[in-house]
PDB file of C-alpha atoms in Angstrom:
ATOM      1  CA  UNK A1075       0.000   0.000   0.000  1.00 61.00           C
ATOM      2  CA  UNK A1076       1.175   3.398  -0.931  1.00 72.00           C
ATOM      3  CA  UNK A1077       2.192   6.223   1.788  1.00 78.00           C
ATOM      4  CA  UNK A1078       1.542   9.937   1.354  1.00 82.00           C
ATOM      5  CA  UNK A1079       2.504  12.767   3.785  1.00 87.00           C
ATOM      6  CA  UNK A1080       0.972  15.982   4.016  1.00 90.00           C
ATOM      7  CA  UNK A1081       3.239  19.168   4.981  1.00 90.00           C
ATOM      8  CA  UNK A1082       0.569  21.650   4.591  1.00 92.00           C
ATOM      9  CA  UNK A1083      -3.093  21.720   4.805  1.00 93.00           C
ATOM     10  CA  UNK A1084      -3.862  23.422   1.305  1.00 92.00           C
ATOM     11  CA  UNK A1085      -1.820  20.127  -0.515  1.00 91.00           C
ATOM     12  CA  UNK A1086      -4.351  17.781   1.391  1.00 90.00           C
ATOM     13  CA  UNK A1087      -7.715  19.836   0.421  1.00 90.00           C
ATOM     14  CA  UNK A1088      -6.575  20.071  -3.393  1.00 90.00           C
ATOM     15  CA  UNK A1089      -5.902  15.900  -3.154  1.00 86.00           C
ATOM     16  CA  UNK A1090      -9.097  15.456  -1.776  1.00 80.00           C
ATOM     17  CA  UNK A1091     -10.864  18.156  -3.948  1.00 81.00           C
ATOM     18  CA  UNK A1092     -12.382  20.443  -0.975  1.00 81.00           C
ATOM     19  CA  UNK A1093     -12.088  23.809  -0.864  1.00 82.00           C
ATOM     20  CA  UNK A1094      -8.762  25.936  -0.416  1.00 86.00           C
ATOM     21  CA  UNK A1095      -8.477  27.167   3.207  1.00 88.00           C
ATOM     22  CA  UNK A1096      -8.918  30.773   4.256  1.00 87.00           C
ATOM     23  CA  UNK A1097      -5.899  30.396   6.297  1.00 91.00           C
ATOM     24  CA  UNK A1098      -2.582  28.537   6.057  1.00 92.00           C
ATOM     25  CA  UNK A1099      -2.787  26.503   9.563  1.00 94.00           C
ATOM     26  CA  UNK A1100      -6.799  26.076   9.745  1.00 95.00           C
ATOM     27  CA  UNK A1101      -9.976  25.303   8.381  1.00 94.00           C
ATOM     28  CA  UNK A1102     -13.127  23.947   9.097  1.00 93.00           C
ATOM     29  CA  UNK A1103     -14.991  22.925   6.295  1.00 89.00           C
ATOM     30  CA  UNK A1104     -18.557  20.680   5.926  1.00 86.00           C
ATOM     31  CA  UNK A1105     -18.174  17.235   4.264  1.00 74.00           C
ATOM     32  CA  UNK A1106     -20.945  15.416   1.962  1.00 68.00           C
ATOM     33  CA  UNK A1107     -20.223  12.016  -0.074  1.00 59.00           C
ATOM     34  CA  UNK A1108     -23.037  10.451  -2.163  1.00 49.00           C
ATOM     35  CA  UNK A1109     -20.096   7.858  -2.856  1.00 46.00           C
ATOM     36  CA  UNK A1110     -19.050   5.025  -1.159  1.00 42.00           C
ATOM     37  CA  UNK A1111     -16.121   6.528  -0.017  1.00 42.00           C
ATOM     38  CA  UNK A1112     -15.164   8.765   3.063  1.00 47.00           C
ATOM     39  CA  UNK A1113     -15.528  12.133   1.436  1.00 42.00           C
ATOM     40  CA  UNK A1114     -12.238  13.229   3.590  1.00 45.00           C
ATOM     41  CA  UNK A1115      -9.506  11.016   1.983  1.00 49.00           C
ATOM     42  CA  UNK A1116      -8.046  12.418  -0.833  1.00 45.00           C
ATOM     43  CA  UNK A1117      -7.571   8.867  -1.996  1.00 46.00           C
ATOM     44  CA  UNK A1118      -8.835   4.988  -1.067  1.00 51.00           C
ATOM     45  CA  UNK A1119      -5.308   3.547  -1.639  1.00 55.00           C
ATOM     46  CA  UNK A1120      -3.024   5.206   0.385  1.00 62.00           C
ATOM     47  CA  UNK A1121      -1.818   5.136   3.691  1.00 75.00           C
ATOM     48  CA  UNK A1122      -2.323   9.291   5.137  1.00 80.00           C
ATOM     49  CA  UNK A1123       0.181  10.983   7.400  1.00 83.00           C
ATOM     50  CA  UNK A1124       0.210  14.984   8.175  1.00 88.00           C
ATOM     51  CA  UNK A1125       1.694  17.029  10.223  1.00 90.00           C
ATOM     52  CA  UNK A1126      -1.753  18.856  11.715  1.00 92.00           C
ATOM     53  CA  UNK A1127      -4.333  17.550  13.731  1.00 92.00           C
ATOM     54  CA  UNK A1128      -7.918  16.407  12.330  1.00 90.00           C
ATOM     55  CA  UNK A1129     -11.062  16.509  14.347  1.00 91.00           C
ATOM     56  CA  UNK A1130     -14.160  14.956  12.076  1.00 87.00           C
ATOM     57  CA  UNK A1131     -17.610  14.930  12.856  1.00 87.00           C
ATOM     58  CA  UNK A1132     -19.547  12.503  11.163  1.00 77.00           C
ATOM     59  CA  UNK A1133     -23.099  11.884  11.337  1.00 65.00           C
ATOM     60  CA  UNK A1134     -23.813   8.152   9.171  1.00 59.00           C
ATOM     61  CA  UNK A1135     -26.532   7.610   6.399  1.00 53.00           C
ATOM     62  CA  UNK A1136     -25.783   4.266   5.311  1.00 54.00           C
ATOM     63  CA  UNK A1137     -23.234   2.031   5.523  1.00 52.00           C
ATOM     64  CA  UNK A1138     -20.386   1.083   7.632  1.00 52.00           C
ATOM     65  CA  UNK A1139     -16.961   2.294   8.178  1.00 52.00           C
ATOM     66  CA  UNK A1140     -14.562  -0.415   7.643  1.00 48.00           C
ATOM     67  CA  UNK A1141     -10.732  -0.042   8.664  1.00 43.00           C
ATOM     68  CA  UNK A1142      -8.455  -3.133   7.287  1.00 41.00           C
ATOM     69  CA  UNK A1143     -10.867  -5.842   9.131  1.00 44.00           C
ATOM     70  CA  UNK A1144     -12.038  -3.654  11.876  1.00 46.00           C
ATOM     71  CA  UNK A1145     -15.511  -2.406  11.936  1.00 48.00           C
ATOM     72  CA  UNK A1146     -17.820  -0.548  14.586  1.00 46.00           C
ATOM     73  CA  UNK A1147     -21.175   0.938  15.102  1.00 48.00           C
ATOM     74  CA  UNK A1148     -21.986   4.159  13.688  1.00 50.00           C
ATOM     75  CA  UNK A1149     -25.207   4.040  14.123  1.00 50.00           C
ATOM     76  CA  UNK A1150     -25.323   8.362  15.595  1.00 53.00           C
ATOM     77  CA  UNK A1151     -22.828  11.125  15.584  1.00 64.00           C
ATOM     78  CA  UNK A1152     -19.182  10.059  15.451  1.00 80.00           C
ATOM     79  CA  UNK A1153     -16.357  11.722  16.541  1.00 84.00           C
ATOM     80  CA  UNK A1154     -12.983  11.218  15.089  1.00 83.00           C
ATOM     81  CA  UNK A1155      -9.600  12.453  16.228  1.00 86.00           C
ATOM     82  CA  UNK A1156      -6.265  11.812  14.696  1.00 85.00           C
ATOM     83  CA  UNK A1157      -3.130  13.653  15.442  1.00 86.00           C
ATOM     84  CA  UNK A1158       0.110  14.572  13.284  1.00 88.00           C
ATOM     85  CA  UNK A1159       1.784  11.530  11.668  1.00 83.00           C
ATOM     86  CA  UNK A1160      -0.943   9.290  12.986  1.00 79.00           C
ATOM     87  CA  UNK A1161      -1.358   6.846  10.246  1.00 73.00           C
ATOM     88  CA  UNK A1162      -4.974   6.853   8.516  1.00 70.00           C
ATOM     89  CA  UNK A1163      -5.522   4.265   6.290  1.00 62.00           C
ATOM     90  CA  UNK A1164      -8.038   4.616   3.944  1.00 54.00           C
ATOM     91  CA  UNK A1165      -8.173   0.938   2.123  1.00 51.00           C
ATOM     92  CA  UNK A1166     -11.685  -0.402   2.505  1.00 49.00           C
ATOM     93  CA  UNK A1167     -13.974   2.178   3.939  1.00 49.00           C
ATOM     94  CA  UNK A1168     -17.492   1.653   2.739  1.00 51.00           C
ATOM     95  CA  UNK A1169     -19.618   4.733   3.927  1.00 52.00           C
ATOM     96  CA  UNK A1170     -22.151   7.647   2.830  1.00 57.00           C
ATOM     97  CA  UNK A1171     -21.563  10.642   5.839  1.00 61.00           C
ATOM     98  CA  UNK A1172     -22.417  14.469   6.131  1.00 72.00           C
ATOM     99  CA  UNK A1173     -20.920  15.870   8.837  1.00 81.00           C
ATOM    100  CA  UNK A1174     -17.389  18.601   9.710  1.00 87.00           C
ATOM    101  CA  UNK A1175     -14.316  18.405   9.360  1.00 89.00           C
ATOM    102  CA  UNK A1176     -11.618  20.790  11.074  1.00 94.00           C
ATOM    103  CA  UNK A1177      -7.808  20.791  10.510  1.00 95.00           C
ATOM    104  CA  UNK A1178      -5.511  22.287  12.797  1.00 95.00           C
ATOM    105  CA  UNK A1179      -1.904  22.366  11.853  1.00 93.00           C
ATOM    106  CA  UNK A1180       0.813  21.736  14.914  1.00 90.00           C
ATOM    107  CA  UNK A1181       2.105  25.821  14.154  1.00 91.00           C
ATOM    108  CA  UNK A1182      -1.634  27.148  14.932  1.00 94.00           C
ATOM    109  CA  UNK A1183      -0.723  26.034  19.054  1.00 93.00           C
ATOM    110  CA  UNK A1184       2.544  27.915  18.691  1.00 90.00           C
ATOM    111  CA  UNK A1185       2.808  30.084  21.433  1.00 89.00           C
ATOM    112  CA  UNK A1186      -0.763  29.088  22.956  1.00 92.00           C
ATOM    113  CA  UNK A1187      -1.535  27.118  26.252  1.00 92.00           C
ATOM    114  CA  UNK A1188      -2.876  24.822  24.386  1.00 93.00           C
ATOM    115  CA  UNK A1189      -0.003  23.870  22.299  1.00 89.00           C
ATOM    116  CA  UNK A1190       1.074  21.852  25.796  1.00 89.00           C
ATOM    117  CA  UNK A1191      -2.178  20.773  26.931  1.00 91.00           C
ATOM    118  CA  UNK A1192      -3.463  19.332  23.716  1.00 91.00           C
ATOM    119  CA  UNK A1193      -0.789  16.632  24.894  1.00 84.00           C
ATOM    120  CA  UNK A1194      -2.981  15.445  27.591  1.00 85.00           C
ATOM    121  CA  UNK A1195      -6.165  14.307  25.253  1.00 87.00           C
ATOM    122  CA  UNK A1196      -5.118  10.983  24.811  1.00 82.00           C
ATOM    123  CA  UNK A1197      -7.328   9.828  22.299  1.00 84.00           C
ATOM    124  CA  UNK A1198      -5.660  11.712  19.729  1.00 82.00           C
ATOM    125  CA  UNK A1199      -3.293   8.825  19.902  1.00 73.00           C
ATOM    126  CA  UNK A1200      -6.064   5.927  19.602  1.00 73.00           C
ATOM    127  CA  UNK A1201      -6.837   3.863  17.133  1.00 63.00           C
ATOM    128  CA  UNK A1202      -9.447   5.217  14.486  1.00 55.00           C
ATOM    129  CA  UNK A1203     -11.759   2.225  15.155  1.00 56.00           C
ATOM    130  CA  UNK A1204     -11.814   3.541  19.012  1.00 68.00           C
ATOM    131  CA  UNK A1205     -13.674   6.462  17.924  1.00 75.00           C
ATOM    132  CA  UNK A1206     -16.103   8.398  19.898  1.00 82.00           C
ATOM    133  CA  UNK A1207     -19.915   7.556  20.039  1.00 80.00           C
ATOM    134  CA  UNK A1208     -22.232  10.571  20.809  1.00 84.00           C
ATOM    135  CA  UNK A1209     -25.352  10.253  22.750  1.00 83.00           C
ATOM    136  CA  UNK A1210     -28.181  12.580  20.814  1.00 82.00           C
ATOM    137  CA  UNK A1211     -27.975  15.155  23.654  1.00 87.00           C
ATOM    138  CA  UNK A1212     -23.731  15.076  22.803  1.00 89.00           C
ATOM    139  CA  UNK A1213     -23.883  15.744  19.650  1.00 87.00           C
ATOM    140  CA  UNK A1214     -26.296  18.055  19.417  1.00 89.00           C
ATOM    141  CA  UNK A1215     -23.611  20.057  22.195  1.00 93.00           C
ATOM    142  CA  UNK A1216     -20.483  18.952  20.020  1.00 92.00           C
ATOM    143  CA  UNK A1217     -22.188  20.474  16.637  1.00 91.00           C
ATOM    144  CA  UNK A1218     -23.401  23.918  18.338  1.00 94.00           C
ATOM    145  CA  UNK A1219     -19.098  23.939  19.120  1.00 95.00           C
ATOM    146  CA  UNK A1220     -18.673  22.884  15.375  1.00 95.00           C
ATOM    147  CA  UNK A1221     -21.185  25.452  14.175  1.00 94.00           C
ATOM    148  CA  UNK A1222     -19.820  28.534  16.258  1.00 95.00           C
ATOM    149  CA  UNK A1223     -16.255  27.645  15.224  1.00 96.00           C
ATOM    150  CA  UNK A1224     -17.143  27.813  11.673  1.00 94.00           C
ATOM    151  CA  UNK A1225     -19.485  31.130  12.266  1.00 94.00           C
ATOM    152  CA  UNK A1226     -16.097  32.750  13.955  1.00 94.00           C
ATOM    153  CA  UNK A1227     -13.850  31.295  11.077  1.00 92.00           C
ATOM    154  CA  UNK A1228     -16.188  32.603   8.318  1.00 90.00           C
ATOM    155  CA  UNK A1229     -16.541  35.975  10.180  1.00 89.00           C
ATOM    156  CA  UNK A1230     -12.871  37.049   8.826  1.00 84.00           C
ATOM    157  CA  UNK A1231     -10.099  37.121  10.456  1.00 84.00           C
ATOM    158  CA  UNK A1232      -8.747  39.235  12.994  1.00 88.00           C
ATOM    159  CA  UNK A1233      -6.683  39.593  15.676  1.00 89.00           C
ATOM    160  CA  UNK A1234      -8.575  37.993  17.940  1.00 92.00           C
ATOM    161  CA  UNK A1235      -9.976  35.028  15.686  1.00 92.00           C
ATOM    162  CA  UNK A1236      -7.354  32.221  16.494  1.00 93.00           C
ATOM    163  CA  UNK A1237      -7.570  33.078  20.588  1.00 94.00           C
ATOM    164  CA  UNK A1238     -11.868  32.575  19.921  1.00 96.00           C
ATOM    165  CA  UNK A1239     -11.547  29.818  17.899  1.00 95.00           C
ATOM    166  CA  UNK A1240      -8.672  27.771  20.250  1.00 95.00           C
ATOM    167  CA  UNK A1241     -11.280  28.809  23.174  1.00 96.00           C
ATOM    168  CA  UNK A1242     -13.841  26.842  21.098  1.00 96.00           C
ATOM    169  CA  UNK A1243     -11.323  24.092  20.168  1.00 96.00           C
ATOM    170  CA  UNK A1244     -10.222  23.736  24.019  1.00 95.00           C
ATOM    171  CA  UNK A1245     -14.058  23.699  24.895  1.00 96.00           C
ATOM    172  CA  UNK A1246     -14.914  20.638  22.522  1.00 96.00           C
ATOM    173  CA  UNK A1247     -11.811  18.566  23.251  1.00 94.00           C
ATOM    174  CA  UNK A1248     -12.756  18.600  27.163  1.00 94.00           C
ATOM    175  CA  UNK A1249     -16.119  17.677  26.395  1.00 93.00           C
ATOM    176  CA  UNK A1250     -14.767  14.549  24.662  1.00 92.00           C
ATOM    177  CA  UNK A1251     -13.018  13.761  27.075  1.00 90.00           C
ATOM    178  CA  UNK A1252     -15.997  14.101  29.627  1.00 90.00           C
ATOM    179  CA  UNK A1253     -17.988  11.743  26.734  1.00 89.00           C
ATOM    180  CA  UNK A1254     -14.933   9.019  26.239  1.00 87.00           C
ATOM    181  CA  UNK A1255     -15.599   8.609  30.230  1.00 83.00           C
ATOM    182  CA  UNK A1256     -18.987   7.753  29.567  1.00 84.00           C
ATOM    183  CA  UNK A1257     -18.428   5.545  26.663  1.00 79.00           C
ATOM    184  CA  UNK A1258     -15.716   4.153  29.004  1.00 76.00           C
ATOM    185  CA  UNK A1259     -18.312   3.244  31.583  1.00 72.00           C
ATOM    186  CA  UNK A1260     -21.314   2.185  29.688  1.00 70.00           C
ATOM    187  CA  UNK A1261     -18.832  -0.362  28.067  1.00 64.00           C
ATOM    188  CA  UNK A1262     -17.762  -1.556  31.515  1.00 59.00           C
ATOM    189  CA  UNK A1263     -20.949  -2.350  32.040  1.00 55.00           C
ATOM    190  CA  UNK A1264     -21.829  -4.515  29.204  1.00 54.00           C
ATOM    191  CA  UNK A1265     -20.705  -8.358  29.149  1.00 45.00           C
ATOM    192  CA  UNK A1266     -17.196  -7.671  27.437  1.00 51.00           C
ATOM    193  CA  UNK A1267     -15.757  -4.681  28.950  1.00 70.00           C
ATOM    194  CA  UNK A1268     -12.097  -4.166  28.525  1.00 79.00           C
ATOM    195  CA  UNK A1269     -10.606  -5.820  31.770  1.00 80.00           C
ATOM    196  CA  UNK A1270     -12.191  -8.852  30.980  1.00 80.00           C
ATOM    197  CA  UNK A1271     -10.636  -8.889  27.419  1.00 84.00           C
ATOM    198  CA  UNK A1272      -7.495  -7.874  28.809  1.00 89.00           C
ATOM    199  CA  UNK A1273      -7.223 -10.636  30.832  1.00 88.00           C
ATOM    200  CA  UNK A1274      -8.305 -13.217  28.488  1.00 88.00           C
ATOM    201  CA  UNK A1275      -5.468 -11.847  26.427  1.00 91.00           C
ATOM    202  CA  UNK A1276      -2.938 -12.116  29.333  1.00 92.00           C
ATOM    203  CA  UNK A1277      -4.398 -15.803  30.086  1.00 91.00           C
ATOM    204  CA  UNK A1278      -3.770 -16.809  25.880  1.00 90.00           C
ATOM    205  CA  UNK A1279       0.241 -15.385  26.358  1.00 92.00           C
ATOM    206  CA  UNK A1280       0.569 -18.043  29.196  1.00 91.00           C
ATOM    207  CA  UNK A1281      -1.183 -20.714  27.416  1.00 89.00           C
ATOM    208  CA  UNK A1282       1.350 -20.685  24.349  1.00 86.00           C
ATOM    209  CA  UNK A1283       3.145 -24.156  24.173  1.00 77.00           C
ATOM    210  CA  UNK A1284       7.019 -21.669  23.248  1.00 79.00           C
ATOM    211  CA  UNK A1285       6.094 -18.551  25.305  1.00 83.00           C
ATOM    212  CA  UNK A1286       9.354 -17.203  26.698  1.00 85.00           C
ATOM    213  CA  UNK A1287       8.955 -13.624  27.583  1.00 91.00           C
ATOM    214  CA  UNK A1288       6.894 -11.082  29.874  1.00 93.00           C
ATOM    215  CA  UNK A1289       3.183 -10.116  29.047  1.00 92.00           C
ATOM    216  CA  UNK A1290       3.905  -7.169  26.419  1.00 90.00           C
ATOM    217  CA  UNK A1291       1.118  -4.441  26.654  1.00 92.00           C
ATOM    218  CA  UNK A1292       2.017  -3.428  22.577  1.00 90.00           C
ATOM    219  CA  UNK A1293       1.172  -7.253  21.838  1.00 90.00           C
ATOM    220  CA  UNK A1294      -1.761  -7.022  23.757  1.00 92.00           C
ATOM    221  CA  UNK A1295      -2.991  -4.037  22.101  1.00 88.00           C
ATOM    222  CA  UNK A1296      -2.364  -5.510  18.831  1.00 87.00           C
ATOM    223  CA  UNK A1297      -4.627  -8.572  19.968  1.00 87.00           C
ATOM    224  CA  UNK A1298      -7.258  -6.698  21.059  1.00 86.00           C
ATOM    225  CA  UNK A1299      -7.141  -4.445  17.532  1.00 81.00           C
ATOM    226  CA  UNK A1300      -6.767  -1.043  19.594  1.00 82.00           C
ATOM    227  CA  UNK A1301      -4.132   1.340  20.910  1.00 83.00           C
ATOM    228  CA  UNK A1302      -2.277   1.173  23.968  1.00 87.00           C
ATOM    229  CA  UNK A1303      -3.288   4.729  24.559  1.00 84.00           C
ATOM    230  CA  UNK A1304      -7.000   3.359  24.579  1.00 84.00           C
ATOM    231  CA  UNK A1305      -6.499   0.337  27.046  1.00 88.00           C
ATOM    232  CA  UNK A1306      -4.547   2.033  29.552  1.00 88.00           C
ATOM    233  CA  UNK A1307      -7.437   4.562  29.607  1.00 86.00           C
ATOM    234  CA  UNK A1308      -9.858   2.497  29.549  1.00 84.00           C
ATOM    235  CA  UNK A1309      -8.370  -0.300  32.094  1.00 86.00           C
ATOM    236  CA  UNK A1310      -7.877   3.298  34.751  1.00 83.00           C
ATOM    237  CA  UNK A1311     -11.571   4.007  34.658  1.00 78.00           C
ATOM    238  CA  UNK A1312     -12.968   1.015  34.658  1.00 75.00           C
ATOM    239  CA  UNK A1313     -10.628  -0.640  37.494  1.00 76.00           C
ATOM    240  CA  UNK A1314      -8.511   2.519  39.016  1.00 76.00           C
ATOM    241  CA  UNK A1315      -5.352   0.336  38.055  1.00 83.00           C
ATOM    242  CA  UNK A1316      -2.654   0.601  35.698  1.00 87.00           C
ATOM    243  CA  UNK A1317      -2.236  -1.900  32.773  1.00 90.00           C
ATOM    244  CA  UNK A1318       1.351  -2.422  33.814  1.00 91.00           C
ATOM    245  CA  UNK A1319      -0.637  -2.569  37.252  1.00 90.00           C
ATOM    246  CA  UNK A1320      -2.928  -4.923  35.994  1.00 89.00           C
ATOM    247  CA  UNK A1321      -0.136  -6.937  33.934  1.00 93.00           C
ATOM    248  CA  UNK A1322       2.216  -7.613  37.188  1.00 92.00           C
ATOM    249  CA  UNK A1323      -0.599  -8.297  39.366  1.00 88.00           C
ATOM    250  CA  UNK A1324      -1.779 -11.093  36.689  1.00 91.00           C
ATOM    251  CA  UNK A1325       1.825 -12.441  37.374  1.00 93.00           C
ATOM    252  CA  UNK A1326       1.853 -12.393  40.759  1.00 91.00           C
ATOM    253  CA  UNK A1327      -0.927 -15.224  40.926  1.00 88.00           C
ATOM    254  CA  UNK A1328       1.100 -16.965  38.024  1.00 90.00           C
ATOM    255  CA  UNK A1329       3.637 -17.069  40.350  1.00 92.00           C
ATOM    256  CA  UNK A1330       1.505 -17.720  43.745  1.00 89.00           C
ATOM    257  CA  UNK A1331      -0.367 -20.368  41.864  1.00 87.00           C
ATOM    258  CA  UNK A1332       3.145 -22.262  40.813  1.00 90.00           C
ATOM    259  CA  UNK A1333       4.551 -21.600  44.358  1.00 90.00           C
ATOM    260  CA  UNK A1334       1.572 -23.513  45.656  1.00 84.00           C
ATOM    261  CA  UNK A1335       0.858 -25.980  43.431  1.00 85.00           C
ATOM    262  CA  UNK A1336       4.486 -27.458  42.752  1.00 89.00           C
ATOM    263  CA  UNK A1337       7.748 -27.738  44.579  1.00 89.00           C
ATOM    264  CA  UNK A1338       9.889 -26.230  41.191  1.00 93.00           C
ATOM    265  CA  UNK A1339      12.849 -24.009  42.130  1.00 94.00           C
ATOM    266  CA  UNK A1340      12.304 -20.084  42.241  1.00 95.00           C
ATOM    267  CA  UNK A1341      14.554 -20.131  39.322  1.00 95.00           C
ATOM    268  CA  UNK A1342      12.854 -22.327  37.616  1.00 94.00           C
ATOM    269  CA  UNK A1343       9.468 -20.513  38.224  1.00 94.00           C
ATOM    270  CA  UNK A1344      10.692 -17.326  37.770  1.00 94.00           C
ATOM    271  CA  UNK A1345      12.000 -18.336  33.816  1.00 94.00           C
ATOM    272  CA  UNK A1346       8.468 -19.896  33.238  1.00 93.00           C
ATOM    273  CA  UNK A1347       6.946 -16.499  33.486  1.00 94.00           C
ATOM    274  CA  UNK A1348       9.245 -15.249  31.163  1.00 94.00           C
ATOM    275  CA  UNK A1349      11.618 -13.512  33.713  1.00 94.00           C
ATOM    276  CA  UNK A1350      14.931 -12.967  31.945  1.00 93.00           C
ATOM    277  CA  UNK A1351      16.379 -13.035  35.520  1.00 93.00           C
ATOM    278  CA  UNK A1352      15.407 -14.578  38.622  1.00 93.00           C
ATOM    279  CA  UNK A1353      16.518 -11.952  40.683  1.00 94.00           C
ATOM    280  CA  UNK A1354      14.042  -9.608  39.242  1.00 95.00           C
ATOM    281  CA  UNK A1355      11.162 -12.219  39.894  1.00 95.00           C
ATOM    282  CA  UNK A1356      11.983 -12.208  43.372  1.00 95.00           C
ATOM    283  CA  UNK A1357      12.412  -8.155  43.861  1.00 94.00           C
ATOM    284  CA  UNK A1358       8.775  -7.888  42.216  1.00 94.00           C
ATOM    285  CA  UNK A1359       7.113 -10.310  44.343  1.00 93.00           C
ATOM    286  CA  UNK A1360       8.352  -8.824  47.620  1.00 92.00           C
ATOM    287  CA  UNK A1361       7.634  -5.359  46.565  1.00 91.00           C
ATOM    288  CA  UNK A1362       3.789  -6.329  45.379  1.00 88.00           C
ATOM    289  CA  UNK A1363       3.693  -8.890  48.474  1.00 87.00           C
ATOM    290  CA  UNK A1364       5.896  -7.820  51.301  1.00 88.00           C
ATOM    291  CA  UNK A1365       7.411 -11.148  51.313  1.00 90.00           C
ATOM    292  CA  UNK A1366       9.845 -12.827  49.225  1.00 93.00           C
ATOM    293  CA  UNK A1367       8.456 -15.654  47.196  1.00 92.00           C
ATOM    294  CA  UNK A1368      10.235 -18.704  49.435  1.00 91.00           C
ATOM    295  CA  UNK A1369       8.943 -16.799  52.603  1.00 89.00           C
ATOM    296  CA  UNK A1370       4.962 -17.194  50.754  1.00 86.00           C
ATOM    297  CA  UNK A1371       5.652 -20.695  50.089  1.00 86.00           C
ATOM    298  CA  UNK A1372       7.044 -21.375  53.559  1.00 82.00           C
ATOM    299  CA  UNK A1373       3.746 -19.581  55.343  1.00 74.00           C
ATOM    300  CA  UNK A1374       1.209 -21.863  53.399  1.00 63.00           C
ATOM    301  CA  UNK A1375       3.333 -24.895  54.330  1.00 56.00           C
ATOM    302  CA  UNK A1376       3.597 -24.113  57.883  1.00 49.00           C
TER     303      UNK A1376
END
């Protein structure tokens, strides 16, 4: 698959036949396909890189959006975030959308507050299939934000345009991140939220007949077909823990269930987990248990 990466955002509108921007770092601009495309790749072979940040609303007619082998429910409004040289592939989507689109190129933060805190939404580094599901009364709020950036954009521009329109920007993105909470929690409580998958995941490493190294959250991730931004997010709100929390914690009953169940060395134990060395096995266990893992052992036996 081809790769294409855009420097500016006027080379990306003329590939993908929008309008030319009013101003070098930012647009926002309405999108409308009547083909079975998504009307915001400029084209449907080729891997997309940029260097500015994309926030698209989508609101679904028919179809489905269909990344490599990944699919989800678009069934209301959709929010999509994707941040400089975050790969978008566009192989595969099937979809008919109207919605916004705004571009916001890295240089438009310079010298703003939020050219730092824009670092702290996470889910500009998620996976496009982890995108964000709005409730009716959420996107109705989301597209009044859309609508009064694009009424202050349209307006002309001024001297005080980019410090309205940033205010606007910084607005939406904490309301997503109020609404990935909630999509967080409502998934939490359906039968498959993502500690339960996570752990399934985390059993499967230990069940492979040549495993020989450490649970490895980017593996898991890739598993699970989503980022590691998402899961550690996602694992912290539904549980309050950590995935490398999660991950040692899994290995510490690995290792209590071994030291229990069989009378194999510490050594031996310690490689079956996929310790590299046995000396870090032992460190772990008495920092998570306050006891070294001969000492546990010893107790039960008493």
């Amino acid at each position: 698959m081809k790769h294409k990466h855009y420097h500016t955002i006027s080379d990306y509108l003329a590939d993908a036949g929008l309008p030319p921007a009013e101003h070098p770092f930012f647009t926002i601009l309405p999108i409308k396909s009547e083909k079975n495309v998504d009307p915001n790749c400029p084209d449907n072979d080729f891997i997309t890189t940029t260097d500015f940040y994309a926030i698209s609303l989508k609101n679904i007619i028919e179809g489905e959006i269909l990344y490599g082998k990944t699919k989800y429910d678009c069934n209301s409004g959709t929010l999509i975030f994707l941040a400089p040289n975050q790969e978008f592939r566009t192989q595969g989507i099937k979809i008919k959308a109207e919605g916004q689109i705004m571009l916001i190129h890295a240089d438009f933060f310079k010298g703003h507050v939020l050219a730092e805190q824009i670092k702290n939404f996470s889910f500009f580094d998620y996976s496009v299939n982890e995108a964000l599901h709005l409730t009716p009364r959420e996107e109705t709020l989301i597209s009044d934000l859309f609508t009064n950036i694009s009424d202050e954009y349209a307006a002309g521009y001024d001297e005080h345009s980019r410090e309205i329109i940033l205010s606007f920007v910084k607005t939406l993105l904490s309301y997503s991140q109020r609404f990935y909470k909630r999509q967080f929690i409502q998934r939490q409580e359906t039968s498959h939220p993502i500690q339960k998958q996570f752990i399934q995941q985390l059993e499967q490493h230990y069940n492979q007949k040549h495993m020989t190294s450490l649970p490895n959250l980017s593996d898991i991730a890739e598993s699970m077909h989503v980022s590691k931004r998402y899961i550690r997010d996602a694992l912290k709100t539904e549980t309050g823990i950590s995935a490398k929390e999660q991950i040692q914690l899994f290995i510490m009953d690995k290792a209590k269930e071994s030291l229990l169940k069989t009378n194999d060395p510490i050594t031996s134990i310690a490689y079956s987990l996929g310790f590299d060395y046995p000396q870090y096995f032992v460190r772990l266990f008495k920092k998570k248990n306050g006891i070294t893992p001969t000492e546990f052992r010893n107790q039960i036996h008493l």
